[in-house]
Short mmCIF file of C-alpha atoms in Angstrom, two decimals:
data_model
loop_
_atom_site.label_atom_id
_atom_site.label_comp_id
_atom_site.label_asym_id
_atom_site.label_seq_id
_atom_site.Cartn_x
_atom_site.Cartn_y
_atom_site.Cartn_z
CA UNK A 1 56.46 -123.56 228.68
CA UNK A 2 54.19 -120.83 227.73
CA UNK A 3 51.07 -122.83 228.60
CA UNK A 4 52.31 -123.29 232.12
CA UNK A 5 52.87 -119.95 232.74
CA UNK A 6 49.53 -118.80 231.71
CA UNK A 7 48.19 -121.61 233.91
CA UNK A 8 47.55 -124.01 231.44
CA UNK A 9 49.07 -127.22 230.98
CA UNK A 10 49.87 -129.63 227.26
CA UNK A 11 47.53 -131.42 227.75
CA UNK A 12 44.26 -128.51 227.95
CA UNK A 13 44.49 -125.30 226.86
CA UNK A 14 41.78 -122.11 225.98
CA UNK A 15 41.63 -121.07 222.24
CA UNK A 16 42.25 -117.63 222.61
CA UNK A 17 40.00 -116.61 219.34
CA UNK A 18 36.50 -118.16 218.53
CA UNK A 19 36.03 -120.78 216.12
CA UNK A 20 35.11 -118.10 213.40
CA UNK A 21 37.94 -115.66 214.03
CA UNK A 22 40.32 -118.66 213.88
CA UNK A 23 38.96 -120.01 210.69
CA UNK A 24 39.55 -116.51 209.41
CA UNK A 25 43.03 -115.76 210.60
CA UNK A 26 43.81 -119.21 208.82
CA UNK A 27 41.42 -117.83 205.33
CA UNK A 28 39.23 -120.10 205.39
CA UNK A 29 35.51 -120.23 205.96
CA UNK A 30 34.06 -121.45 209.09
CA UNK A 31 32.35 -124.54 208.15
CA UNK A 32 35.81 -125.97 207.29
CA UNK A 33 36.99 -125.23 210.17
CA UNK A 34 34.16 -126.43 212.18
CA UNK A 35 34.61 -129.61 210.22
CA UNK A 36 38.10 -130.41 211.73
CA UNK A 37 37.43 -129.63 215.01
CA UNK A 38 34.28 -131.40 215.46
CA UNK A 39 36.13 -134.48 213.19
CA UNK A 40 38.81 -134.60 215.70
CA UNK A 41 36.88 -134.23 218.65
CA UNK A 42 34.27 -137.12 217.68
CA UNK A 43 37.50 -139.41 216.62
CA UNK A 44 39.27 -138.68 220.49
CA UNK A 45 42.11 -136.40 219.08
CA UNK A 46 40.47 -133.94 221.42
CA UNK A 47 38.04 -132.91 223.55
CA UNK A 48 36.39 -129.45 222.74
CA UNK A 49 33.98 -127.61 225.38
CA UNK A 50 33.77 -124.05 223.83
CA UNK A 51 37.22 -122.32 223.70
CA UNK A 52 38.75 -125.12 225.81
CA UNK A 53 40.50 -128.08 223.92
CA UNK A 54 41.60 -130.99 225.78
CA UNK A 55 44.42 -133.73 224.07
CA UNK A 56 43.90 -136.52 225.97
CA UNK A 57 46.16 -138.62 224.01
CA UNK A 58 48.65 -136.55 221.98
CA UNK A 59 49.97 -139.73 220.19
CA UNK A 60 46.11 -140.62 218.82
CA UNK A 61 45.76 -136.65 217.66
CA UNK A 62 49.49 -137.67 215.82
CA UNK A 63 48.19 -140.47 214.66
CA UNK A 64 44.56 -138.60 213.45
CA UNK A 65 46.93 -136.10 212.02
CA UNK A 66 48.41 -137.82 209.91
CA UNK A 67 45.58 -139.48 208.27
CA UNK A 68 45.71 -142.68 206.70
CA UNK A 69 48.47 -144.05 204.79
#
């Protein structure tokens, strides 16, 4: 996979773009952004420690994801 390569494996990986320039790429503002990530981190999707996320259990970020029914 492309993570491997670049030393990285599925399950932790380094945002190559700051919070901000990520929220803009996507067009939206940064608290929204913000929002999700720190939502996501706080429910275990993932763990978040500056640009490096962690999923340390892909199937709860899937289920987080999805929202509820």
């Amino acid at each position: 996979s492309r993570l491997a390569l670049r030393g990285s494996s599925p399950e932790t990986f380094r945002l190559p773009m700051s919070t901000t320039e990520m929220a803009s790429s996507l067009g939206v503002a940064i608290e929204p952004a913000s929002r999700v990530l720190m939502r996501l981190h706080r429910n275990g999707g993932i763990r978040k420690r500056a640009r490096h996320i962690g999923i340390p259990d892909p199937q709860r970020l899937r289920a987080i994801s999805d929202g509820p029914d």
